[in-house]
XYZ file of C-alpha atoms in Angstrom:
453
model
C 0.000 0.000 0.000
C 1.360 3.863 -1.086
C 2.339 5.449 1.819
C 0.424 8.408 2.697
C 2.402 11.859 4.003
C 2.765 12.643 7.394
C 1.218 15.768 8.620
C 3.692 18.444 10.690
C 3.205 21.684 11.911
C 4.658 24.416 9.647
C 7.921 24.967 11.590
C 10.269 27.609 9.771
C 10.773 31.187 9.884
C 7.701 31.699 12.519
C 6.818 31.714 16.198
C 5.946 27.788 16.301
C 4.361 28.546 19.602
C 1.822 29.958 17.960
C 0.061 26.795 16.391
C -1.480 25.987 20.235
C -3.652 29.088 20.015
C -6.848 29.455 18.705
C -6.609 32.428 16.587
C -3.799 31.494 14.896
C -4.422 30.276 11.023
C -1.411 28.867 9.406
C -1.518 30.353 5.532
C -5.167 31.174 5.370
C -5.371 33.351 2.122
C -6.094 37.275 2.587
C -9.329 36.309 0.396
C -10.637 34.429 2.953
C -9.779 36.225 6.408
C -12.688 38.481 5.858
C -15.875 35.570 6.086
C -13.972 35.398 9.881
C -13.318 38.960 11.052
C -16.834 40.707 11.587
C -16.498 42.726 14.153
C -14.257 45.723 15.090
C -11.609 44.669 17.368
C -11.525 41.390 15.569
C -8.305 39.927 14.799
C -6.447 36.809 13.896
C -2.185 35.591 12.957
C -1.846 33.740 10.125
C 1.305 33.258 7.252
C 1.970 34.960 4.611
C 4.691 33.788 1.641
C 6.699 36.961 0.576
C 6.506 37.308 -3.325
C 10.376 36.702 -3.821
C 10.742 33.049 -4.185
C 13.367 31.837 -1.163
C 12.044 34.617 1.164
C 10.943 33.390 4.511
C 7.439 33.448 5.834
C 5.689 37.128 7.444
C 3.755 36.468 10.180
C 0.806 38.961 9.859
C -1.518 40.202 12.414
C -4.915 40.888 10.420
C -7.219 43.350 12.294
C -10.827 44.276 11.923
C -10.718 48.214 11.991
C -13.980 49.931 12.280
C -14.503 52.141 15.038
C -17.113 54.431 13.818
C -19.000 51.412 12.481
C -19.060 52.741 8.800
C -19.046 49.175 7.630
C -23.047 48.433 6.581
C -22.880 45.419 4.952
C -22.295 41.425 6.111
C -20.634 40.976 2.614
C -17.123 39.867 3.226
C -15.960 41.527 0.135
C -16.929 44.873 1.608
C -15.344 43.951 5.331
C -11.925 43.585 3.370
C -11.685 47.542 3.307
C -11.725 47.564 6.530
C -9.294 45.233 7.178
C -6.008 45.726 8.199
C -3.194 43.454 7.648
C 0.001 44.123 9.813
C 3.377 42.364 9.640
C 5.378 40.927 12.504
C 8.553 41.259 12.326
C 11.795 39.205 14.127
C 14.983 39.861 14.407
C 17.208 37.839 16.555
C 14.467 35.533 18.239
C 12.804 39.349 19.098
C 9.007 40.014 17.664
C 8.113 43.330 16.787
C 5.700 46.130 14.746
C 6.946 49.036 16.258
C 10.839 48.687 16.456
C 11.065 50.317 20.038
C 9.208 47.650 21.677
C 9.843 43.849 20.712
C 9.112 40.469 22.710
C 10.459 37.269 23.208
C 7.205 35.511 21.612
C 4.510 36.552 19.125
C 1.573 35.532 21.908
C 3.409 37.932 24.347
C 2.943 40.530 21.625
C -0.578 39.831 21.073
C -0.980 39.726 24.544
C 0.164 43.490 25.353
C -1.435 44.956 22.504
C -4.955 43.555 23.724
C -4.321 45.624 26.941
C -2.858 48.906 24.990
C -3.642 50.032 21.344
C -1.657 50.037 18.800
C -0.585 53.577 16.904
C -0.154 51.583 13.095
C -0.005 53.875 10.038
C -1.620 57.004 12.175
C -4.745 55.036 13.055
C -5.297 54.032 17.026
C -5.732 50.017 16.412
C -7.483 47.888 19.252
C -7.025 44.218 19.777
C -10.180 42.818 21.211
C -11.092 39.362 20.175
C -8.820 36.874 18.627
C -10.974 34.733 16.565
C -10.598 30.848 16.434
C -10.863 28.217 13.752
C -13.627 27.669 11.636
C -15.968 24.815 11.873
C -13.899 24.299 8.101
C -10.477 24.748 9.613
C -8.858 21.402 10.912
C -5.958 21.241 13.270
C -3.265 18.319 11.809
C -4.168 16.038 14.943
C -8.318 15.894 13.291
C -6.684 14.483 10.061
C -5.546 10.905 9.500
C -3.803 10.099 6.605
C -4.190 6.042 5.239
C -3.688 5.375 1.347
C -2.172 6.738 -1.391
C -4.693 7.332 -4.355
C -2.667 9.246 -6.759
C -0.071 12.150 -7.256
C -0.079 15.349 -9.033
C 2.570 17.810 -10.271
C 2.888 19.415 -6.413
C 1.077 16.872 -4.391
C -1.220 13.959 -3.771
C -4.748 12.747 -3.177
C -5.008 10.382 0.407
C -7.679 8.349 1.517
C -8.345 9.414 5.057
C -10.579 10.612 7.651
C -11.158 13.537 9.817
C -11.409 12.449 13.678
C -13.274 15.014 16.177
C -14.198 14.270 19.431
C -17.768 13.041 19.877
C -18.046 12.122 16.272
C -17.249 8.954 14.471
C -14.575 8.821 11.963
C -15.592 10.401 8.702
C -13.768 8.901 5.443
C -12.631 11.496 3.518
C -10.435 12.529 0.230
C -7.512 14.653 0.934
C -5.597 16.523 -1.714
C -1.796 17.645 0.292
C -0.170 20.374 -1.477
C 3.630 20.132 -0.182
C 6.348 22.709 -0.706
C 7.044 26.557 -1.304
C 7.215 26.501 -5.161
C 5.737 29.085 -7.114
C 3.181 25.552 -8.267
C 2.591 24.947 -4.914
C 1.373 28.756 -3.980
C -0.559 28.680 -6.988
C -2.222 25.702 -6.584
C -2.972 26.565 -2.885
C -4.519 29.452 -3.986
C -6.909 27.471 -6.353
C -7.946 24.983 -3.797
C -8.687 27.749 -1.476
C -10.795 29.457 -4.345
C -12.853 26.178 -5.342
C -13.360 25.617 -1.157
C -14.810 29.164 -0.435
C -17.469 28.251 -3.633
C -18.043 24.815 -2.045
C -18.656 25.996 1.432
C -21.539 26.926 0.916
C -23.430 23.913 -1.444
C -24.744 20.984 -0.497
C -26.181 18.771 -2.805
C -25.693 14.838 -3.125
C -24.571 15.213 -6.704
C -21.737 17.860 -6.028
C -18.735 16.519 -4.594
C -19.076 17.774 -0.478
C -16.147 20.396 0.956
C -15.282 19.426 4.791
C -12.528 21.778 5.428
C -8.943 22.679 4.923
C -5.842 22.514 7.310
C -3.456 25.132 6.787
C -1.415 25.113 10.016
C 0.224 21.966 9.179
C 3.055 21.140 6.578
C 1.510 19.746 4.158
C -1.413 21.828 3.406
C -4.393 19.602 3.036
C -7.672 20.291 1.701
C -10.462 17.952 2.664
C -13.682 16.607 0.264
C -16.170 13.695 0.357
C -14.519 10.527 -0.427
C -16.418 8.828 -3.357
C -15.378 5.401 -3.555
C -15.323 4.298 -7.303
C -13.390 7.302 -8.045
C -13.528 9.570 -11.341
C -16.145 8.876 -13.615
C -14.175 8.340 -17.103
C -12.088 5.344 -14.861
C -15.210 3.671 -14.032
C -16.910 3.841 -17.263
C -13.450 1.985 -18.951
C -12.894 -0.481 -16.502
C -16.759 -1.445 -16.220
C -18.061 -1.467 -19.873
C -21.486 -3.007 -20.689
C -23.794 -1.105 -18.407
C -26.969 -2.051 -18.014
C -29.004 1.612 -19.916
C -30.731 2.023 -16.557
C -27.224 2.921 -14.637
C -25.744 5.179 -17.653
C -29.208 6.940 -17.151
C -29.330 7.853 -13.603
C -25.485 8.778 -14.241
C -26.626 11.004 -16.943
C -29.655 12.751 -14.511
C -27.255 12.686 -11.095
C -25.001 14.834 -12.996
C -27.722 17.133 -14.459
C -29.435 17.166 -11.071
C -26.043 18.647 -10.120
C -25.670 21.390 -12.549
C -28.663 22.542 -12.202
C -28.254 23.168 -8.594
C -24.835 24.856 -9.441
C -26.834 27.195 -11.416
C -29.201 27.884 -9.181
C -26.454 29.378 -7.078
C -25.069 30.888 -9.666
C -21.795 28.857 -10.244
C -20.513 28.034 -13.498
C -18.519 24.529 -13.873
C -16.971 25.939 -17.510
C -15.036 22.230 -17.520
C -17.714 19.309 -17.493
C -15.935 16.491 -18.504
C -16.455 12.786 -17.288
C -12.640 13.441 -16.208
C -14.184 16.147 -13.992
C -16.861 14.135 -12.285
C -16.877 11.583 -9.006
C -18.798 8.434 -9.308
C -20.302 6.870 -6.037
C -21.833 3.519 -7.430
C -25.552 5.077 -8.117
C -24.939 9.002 -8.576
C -22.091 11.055 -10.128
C -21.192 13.914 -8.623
C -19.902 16.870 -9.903
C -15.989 17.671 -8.634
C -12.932 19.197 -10.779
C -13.806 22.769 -9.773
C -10.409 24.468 -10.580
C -11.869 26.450 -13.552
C -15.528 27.359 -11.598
C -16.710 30.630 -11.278
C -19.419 32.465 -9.074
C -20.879 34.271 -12.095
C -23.240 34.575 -14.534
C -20.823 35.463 -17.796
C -17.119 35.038 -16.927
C -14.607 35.199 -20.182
C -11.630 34.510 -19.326
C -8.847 36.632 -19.729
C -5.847 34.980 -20.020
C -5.472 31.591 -21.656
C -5.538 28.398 -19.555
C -4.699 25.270 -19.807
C -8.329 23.727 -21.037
C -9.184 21.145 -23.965
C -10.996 22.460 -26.905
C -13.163 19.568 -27.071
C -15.037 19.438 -24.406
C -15.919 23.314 -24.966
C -18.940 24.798 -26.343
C -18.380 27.240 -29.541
C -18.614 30.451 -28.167
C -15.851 29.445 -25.613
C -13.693 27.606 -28.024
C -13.919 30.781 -29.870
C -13.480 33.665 -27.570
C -13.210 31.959 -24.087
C -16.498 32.903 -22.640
C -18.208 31.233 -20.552
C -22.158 30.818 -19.483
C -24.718 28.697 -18.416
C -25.582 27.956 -21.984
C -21.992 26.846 -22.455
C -22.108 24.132 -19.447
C -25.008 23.340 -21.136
C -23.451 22.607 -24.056
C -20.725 20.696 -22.078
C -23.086 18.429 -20.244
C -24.444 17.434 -23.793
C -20.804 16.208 -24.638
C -21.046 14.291 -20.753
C -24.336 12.616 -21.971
C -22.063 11.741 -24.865
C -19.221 10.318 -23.254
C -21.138 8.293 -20.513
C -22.657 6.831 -23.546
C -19.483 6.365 -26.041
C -17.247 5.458 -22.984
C -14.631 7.416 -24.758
C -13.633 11.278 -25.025
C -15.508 13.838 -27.807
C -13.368 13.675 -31.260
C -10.881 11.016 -29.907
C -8.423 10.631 -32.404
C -8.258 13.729 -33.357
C -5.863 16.703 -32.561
C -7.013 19.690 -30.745
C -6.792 21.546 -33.571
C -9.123 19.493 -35.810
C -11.689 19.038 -32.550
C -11.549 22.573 -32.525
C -12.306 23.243 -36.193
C -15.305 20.908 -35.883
C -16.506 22.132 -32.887
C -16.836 25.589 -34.787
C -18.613 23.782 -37.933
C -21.437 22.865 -35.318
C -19.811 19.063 -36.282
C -20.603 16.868 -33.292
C -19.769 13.649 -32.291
C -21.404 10.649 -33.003
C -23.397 8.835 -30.397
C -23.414 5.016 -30.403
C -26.107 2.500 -30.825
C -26.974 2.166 -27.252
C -27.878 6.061 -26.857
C -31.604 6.108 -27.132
C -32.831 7.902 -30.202
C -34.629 10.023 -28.288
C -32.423 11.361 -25.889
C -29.597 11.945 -28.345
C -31.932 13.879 -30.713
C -32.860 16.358 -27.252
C -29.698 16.776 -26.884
C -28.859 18.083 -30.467
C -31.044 20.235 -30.354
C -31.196 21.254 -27.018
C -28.170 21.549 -26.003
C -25.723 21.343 -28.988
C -27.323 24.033 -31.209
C -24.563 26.494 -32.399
C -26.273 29.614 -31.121
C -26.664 29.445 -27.115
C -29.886 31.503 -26.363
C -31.123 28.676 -28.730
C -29.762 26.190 -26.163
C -32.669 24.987 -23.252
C -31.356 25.873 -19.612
C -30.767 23.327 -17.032
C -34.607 23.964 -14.873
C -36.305 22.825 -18.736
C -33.678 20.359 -19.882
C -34.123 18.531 -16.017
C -37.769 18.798 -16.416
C -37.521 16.848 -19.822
C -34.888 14.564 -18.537
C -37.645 13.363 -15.363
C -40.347 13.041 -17.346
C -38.466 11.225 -20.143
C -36.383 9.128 -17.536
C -39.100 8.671 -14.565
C -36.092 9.792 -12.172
C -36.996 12.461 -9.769
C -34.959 13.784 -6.942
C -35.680 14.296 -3.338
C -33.474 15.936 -0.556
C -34.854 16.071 2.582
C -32.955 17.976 5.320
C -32.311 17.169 8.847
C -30.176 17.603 11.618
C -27.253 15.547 10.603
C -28.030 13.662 7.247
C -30.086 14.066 3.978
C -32.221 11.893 1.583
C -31.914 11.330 -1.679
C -34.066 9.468 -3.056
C -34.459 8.132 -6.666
C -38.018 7.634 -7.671
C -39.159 5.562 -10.829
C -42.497 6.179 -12.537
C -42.655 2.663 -14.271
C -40.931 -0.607 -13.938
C -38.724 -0.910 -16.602
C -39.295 2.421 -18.481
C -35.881 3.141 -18.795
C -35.380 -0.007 -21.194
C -37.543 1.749 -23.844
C -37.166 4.857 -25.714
C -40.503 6.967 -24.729
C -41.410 9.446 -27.058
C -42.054 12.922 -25.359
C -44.202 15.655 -27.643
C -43.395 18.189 -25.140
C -41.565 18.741 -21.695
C -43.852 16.828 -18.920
C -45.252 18.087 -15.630
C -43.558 15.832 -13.316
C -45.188 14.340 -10.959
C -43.597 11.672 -7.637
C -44.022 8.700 -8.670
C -43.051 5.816 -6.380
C -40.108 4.954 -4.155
C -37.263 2.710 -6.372
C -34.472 3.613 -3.859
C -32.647 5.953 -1.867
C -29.707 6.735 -0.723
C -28.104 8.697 2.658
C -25.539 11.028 2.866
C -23.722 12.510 5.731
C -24.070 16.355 6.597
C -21.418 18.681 7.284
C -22.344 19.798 11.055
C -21.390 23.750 10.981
């Protein structure tokens, strides 16, 4: 069995006395320090990277400033301007802002300037309440580290769980990012992005965010573990399934997107390769490109595959929910062809297709039906031509007999798979126009865990 990474505290160029107290936070991005800091007086310590490569790690004191209240809204974008962020410095094992008064330890510091203010930049700052973790912030002694599941460029991905007290063991997926590399920043960076969109969702077809832990060495970031892995994996190495499973993988994942959109999240890279598969519903992961908008064109190329892309993007990188449309079309595709859009082909000649309005082929085992919705539905060349993800779901339930239900409680939800008819799915039901659903009877459920806040 691949040995997993072992899980230190971050122990150079910093007070490591610091990772005992509870309003220390390791390298918690700037982004993120305003969701914690709501109050004036607020504070919290937390690492900072210098931008010269080789440059040791600030220690910075970030401080809630707003003593005449001016600060109306609970947005945390609009807290940030009244933020202040403050670097510790050390010299000779000495702690200091002010030069004229240092300390033997950073909590000492902290310490004396919650009983006197602090003159920083002509403004009278006051210490008042350091703020601890998150319920999404992990110390490295509530993760455990077990198997190896595979490596990227600047890390890996570990089977593991988080351990709390008063809770069972919850298995989870880990992805460690390990080392000071301008790859490793970066990618911390995008982890932390996709987790401050996932906070917020829950939906048992998007892959679930548990938390991060930042104090420790390496930096882990913590998601549902979905045991059959990524999608495109599963569909190779388990060919010649029955239509009924390809079909609820087809509506799990639409089910998905569609909640997405309702909270205004674009995916931008749907791709089998992009999607989690738990043995009944796939869930929607791979949310490095995602964006909390409703039009986002990006602005300076990426590294994406043309042909997976809907025109418009191939063409002038922008993205919508008509082009995730488009992209779950080319899912529906590959769940059925078990194979990527335009394999074979270069990038350059998917791309020139793609433009042509030249889609793939589906094979014999795509119902007619469903493959002709989705040309025109979701592949037609012009987007506002292109059904949105409420009417295509609509027509998927009614054509399908799969309808979703979440109920919410205290620590789990239901989701439950209903089927209108036995054996529906085995025929190809012609639909003259998009159905009013209604529930049809129990086929079978499934429960999923809740993150407690």
């Amino acid at each position: 069995m691949p040995k997993a990474p072992d899980i230190a505290p971050q122990a150079e160029a910093f007070d490591v006395s610091l990772i005992k107290y509870d309003y220390f936070h390791g390298l918690l991005p700037r982004e993120d320090v305003a969701v914690l800091l709501t109050r004036h007086g607020d504070f919290l310590l937390r690492l900072s990277e210098a931008d010269t490569m080789g440059a040791k790690m600030e220690m910075v004191l970030s401080v809630m400033h707003d003593p005449k209240s001016r600060c109306r809204s609970n947005e945390p974008a609009a807290r940030m301007n009244y933020i202040m962020h403050i670097i510790i410095q050390s010299a000779k094992k000495r702690y200091y802002i002010v030069c004229y008064r240092t300390f033997n330890s950073v909590p000492n510091l902290v310490l004396f300037y919650l009983k006197h203010v602090l003159i920083f930049r002509s403004q009278i700052v006051q210490l008042a309440n350091g703020i601890g973790l998150a319920p999404w912030e992990f110390r490295a002694e509530n993760l455990q580290l077990e198997q190896l599941i595979r490596k990227f460029s600047c890390g890996e991905v570990v089977k593991g769980k988080v351990i709390r007290k008063d809770m069972a063991p919850v298995e989870v997926a880990v992805k460690t990012v390990a080392g000071r590399s301008q790859e490793a920043r970066e990618k911390i960076l995008e982890l932390m992005a996709q987790c401050r969109m996932l906070n917020d969702l829950y939906h048992p077809c998007v892959v679930q965010f548990f938390g991060v832990c930042l104090i420790a060495q390496p930096s882990c970031f913590v998601f549902e573990f979905v045991p059959q892995g990524p999608l495109d994996e599963w569909l190779r190495a388990n060919k010649g399934l029955k239509r009924d499973e390809l079909l609820l993988m087809i509506v799990s994942a639409g089910w998905g997107l569609e909640y997405l959109h309702q909270n205004s999240i674009l995916h931008t890279d749907l791709a089998a390769k992009n999607c989690l598969y738990d043995g009944q519903f796939v869930k929607l992961s791979g949310f490095g490109k995602a964006r909390k908008a409703s039009t986002y064109t990006m602005k300076a190329a990426r590294k994406m595959s043309n042909r997976w892309m809907a025109p418009e993007s191939v063409l002038a990188f922008r993205f919508t929910q008509k082009s995730d449309v488009y992209g779950y079309g080319v899912l529906i595709y590959e769940i059925f062809a078990v194979k990527e859009p335009y394999e074979g082909l270069s990038n350059i000649d998917a791309r020139t297709l793609i433009l042509e309005n030249d889609t793939p082929d589906f094979p014999g085992v795509a119902l007619k039906t469903l493959t002709e919705f989705v040309r025109e539905k979701m592949w037609a060349l012009d987007p506002d031509k292109r059904s949105d993800m409420r009417q295509i779901m609509i027509w998927m339930q009614g054509y399908t007999g799969m309808g979703l239900q979440i109920v919410g409680g205290e620590t789990c939800v239901t989701a439950t798979v209903h089927q209108k008819v036995d054996n529906l799915l085995s025929k190809d039901v012609e639909l003259q126009s998009l159905p009013n659903f209604k529930e049809p009877g129990l086929k079978t459920s499934t429960k999923l865990k809740k993150k407690k806040n």
